[in-house]
Coordinates of C-alpha atoms in Angstrom, one line a residue:
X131 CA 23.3 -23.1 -7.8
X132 CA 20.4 -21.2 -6.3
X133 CA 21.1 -18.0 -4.9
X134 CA 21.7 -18.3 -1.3
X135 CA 20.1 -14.9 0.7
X136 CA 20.1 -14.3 4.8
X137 CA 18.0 -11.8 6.4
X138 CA 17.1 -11.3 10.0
X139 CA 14.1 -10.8 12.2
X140 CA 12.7 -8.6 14.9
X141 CA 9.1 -9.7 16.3
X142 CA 8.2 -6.3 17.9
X143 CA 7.2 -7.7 20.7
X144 CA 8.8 -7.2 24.4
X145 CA 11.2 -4.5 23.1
X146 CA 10.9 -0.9 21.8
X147 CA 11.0 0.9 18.6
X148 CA 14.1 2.1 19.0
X149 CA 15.6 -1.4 20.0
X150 CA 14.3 -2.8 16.7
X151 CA 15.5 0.4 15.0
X152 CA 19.1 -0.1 15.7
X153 CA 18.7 -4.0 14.4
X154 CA 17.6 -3.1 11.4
X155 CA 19.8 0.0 10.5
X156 CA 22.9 -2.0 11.2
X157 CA 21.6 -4.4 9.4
X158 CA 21.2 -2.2 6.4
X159 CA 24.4 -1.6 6.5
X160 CA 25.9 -5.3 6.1
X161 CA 25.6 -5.8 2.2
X162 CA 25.6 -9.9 2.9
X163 CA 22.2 -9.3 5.0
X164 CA 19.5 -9.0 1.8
X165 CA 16.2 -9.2 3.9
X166 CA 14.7 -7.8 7.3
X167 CA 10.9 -8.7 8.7
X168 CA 9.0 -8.2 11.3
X169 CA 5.6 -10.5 12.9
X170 CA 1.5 -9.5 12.1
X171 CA 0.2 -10.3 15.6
X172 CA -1.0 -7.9 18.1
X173 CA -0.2 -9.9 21.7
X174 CA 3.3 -11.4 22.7
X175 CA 3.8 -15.2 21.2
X176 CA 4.5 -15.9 24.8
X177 CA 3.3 -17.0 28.1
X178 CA 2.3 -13.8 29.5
X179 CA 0.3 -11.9 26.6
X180 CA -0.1 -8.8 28.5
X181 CA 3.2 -7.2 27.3
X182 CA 4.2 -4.3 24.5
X183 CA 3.6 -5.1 21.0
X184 CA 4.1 -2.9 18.3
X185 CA 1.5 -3.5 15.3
X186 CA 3.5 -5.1 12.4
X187 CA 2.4 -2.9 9.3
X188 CA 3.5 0.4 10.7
X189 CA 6.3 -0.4 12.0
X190 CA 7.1 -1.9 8.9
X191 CA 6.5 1.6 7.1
X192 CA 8.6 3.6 9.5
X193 CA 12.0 1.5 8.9
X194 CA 10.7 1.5 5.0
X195 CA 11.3 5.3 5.5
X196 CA 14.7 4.9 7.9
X197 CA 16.6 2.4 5.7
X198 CA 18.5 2.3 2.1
X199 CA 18.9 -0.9 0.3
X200 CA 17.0 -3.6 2.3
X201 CA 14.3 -5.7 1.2
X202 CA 11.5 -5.5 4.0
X203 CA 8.4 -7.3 5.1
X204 CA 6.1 -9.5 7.1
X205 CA 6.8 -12.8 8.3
X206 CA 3.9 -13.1 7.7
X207 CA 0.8 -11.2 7.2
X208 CA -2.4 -13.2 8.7
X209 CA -5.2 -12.9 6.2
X210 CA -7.5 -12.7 8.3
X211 CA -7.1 -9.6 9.9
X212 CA -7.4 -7.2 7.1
X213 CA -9.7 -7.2 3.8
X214 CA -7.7 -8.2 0.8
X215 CA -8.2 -4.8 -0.7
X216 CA -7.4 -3.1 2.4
X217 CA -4.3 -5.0 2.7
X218 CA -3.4 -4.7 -1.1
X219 CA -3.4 -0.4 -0.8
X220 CA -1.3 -0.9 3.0
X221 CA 1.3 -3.1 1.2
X222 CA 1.6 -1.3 -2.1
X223 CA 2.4 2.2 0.3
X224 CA 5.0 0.7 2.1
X225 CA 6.2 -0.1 -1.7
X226 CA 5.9 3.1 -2.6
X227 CA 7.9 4.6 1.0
X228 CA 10.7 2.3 0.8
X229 CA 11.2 2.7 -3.2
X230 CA 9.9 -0.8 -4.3
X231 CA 11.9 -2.5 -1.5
X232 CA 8.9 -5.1 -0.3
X233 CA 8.7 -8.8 0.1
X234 CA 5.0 -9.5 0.8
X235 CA 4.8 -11.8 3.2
X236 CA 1.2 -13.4 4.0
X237 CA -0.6 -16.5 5.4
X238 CA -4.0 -17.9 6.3
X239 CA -3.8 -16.6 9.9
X240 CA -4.2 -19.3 12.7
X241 CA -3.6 -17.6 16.5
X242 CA -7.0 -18.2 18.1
X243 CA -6.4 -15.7 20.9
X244 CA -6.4 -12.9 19.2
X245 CA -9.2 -13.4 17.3
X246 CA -11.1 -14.0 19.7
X247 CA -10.4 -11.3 22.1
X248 CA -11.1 -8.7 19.3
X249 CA -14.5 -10.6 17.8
X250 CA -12.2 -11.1 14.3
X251 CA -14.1 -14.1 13.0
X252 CA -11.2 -17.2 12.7
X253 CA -12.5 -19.9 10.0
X254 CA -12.1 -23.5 9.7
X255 CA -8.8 -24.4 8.5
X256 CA -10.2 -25.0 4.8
X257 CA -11.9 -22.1 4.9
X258 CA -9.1 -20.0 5.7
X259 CA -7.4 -21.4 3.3
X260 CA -9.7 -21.0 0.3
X261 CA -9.9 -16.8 1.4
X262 CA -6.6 -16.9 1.6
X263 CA -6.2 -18.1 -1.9
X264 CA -8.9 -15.9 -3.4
X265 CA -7.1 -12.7 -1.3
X266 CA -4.0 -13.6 -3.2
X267 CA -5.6 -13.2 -6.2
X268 CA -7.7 -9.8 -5.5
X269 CA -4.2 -8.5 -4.0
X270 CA -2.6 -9.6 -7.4
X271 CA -5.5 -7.4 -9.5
X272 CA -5.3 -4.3 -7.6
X273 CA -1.8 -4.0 -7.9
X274 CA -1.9 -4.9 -11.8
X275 CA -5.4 -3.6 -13.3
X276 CA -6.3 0.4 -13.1
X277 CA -10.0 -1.1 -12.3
X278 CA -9.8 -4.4 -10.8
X279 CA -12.9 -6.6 -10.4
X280 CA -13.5 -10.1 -8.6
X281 CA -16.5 -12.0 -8.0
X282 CA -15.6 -14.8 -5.1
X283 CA -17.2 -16.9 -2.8
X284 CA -15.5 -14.8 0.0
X285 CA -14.4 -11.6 -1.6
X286 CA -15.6 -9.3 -4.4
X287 CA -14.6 -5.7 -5.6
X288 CA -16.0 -3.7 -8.2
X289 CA -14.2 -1.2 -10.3
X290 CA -11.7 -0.5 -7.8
X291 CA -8.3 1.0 -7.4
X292 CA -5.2 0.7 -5.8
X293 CA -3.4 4.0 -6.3
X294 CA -0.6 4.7 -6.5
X295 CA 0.6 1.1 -7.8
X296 CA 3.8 -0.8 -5.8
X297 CA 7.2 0.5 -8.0
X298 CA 7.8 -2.8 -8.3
X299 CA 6.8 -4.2 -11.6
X300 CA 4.6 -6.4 -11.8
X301 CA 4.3 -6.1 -8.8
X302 CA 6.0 -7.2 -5.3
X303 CA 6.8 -10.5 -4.5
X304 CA 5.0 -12.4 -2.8
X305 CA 5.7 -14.7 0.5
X306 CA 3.8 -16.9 1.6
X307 CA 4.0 -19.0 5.2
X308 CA 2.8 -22.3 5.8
X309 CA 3.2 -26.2 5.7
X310 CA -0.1 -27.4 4.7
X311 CA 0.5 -30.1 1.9
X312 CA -2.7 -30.3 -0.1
X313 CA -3.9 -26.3 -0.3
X314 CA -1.3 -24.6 1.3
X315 CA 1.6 -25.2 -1.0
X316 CA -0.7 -25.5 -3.5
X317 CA -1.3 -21.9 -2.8
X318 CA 2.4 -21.3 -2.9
X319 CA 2.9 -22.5 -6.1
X320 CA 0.2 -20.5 -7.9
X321 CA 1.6 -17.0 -6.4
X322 CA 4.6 -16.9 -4.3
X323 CA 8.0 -16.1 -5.1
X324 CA 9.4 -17.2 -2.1
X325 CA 7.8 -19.9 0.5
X326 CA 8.2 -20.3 4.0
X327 CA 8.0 -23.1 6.0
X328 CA 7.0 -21.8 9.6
X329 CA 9.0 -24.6 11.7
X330 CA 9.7 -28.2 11.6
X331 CA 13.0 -30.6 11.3
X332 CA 15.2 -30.8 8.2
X333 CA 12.8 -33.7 7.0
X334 CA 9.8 -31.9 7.2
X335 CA 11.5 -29.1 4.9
X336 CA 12.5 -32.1 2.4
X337 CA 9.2 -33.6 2.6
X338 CA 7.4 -30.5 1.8
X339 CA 9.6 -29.3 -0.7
X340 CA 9.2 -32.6 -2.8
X341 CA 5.0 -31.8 -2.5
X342 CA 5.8 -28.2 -3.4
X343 CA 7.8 -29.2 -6.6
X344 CA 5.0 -31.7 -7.7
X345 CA 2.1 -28.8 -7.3
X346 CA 4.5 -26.9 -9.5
X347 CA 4.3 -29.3 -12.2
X348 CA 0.8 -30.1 -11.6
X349 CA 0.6 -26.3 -13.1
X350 CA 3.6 -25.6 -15.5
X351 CA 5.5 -23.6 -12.9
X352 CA 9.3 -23.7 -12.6
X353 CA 10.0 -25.2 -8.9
X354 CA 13.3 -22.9 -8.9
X355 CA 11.2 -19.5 -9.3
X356 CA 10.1 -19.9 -5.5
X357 CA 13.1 -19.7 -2.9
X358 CA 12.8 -21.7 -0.1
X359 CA 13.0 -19.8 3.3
X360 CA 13.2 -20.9 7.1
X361 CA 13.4 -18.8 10.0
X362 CA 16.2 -20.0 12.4
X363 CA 16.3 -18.7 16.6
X364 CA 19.4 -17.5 17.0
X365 CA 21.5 -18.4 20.1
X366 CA 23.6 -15.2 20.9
X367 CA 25.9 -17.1 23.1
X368 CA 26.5 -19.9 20.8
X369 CA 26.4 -18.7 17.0
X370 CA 28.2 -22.0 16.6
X371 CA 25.4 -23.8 17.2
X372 CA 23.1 -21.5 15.1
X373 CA 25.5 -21.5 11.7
X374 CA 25.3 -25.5 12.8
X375 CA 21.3 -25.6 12.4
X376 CA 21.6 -23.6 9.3
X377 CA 24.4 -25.6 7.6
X378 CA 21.6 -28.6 7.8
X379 CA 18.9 -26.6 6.6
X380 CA 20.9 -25.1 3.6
X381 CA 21.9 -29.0 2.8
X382 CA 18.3 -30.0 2.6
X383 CA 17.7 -27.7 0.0
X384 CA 17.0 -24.4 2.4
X385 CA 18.2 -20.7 0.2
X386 CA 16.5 -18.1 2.2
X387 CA 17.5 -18.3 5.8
X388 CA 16.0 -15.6 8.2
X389 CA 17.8 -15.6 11.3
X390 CA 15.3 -14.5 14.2
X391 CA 16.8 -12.3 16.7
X392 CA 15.0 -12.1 20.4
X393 CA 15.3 -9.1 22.2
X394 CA 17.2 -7.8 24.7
X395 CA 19.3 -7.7 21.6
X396 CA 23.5 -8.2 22.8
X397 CA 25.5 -5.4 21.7
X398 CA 27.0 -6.0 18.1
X399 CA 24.5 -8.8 17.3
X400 CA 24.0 -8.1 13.4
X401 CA 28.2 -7.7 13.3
X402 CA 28.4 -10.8 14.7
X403 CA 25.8 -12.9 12.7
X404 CA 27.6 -12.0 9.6
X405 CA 30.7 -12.8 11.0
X406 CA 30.5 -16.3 12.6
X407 CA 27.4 -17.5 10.7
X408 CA 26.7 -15.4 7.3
X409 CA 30.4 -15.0 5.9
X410 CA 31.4 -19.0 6.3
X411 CA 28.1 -20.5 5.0
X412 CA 28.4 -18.2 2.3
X413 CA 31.7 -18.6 1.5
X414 CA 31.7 -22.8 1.7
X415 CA 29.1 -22.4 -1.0
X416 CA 31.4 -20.5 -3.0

């Protein structure tokens, strides 16, 4: 039986530091919560766009700093925004601060607004995903080779470094977002050790898990290597509801469940989450 892991999720967006802060510290302390993430976007995913939002990757290295045991990351990174190598030396630092405690979370990047109210250049959909593929793989070299080189059609170093390495050996795992059946999970079965799918019903999961298992075999990879991980919205006055909608995920074959917390976050959430959803799914799997 595949190993069944629940994290949770703070977007930083219409709440504070300190808000987020308290999440994930209690949540550090709840040995049945395994994972904790955060978004990559720099506007609200809502209506009104104008409000606070904290940029992902540095809030990401404060809590590495601030918690214990853990694992952290993006949910997920959008390629776009940063140069692969860039990325590669931000991601193996918050490695290094939280003492090899990173999932690496990363996508093609898709929200049109924000690229274009800051000029970032947002690429065709198969475009996007082609960089994304090749970023994977100049990510991958810098965290592996002292001098890493790569000659793309989108990216190229030469003789560069990415010191000090991640502490996680090879290197940490990567996570990658998206539903795209031809070169998305395609993508995911190449490099990630844990794929998820950003939305859809229980049938969409199954469908797209069947896909991902036959891109697996199409390249000699062992389907059960990558966990498959859905973010569920959590209903704080009806965690009934919520450990319902997860039930039916787990039976379709989910084992990585993030459970997305929106602030204001009710006092005692995390306490509550393992108690009346966490504890009983993991103890009918027993």
């Amino acid at each position: 039986m595949a190993h069944l892991s629940f994290g949770v999720k703070t977007a930083p967006q219409w709440t504070t530091y300190e808000d987020m802060l308290a999440i994930w510290q209690a949540a550090d302390e709840e040995p049945l919560l395994e994972h904790a993430w955060l978004f990559d976007h720099f506007f609200p995913l809502t209506q009104d766009m104008s409000g606070p939002c904290l940029e992902g990757w540095t809030v990401l290295a404060a809590f590495a700093a601030v918690t214990k045991r853990i694992r952290l990351g993006l949910m997920v990174t959008g390629n776009t925004y940063r140069h692969p190598a860039v990325l590669a030396n931000i991601a193996a630092t918050v490695d290094v601060i939280s003492k090899g405690r990173l999932d690496f979370g990363i996508g093609a990047g898709w929200n049109e607004y924000e690229h274009s109210a800051y000029g970032i250049p947002l690429y065709k959909p198969g475009e996007r995903l082609r960089r994304l593929d090749e970023a994977c793989e100049v990510i991958k070299r810098l965290w592996t080779e002292k001098q890493a080189n790569f000659e793309g059609r989108y990216y190229q170093i030469k003789d560069a470094y990415c010191e000090p390495k991640p502490v996680q050996q090879p290197y940490p795992p990567f996570v990658i977002g998206g539903g795209g059946e031809k070169l998305t999970l395609r993508i995911v079965a190449k490099y990630a050790s844990v794929w998820n799918m950003a939305g859809g019903s229980t049938e969409d999961f199954k469908r797209k898990n069947a896909i991902l298992d036959e891109h697996c075999a199409a390249i000699g990879r062992n389907p059960a290597e990558i966990a498959r991980s859905i973010q569920v919205p959590i209903n704080p006055d009806n965690l009934q509801e919520t450990r319902k909608t997860t039930q039916d995920y787990i039976e379709a074959g989910v084992n990585h469940i993030i459970l997305n917390i929106r602030p204001p976050y009710p006092e005692g959430i995390v306490r509550r989450l393992v108690q009346e959803v966490v504890e009983p799914l993991k103890s009918s799997r027993a």
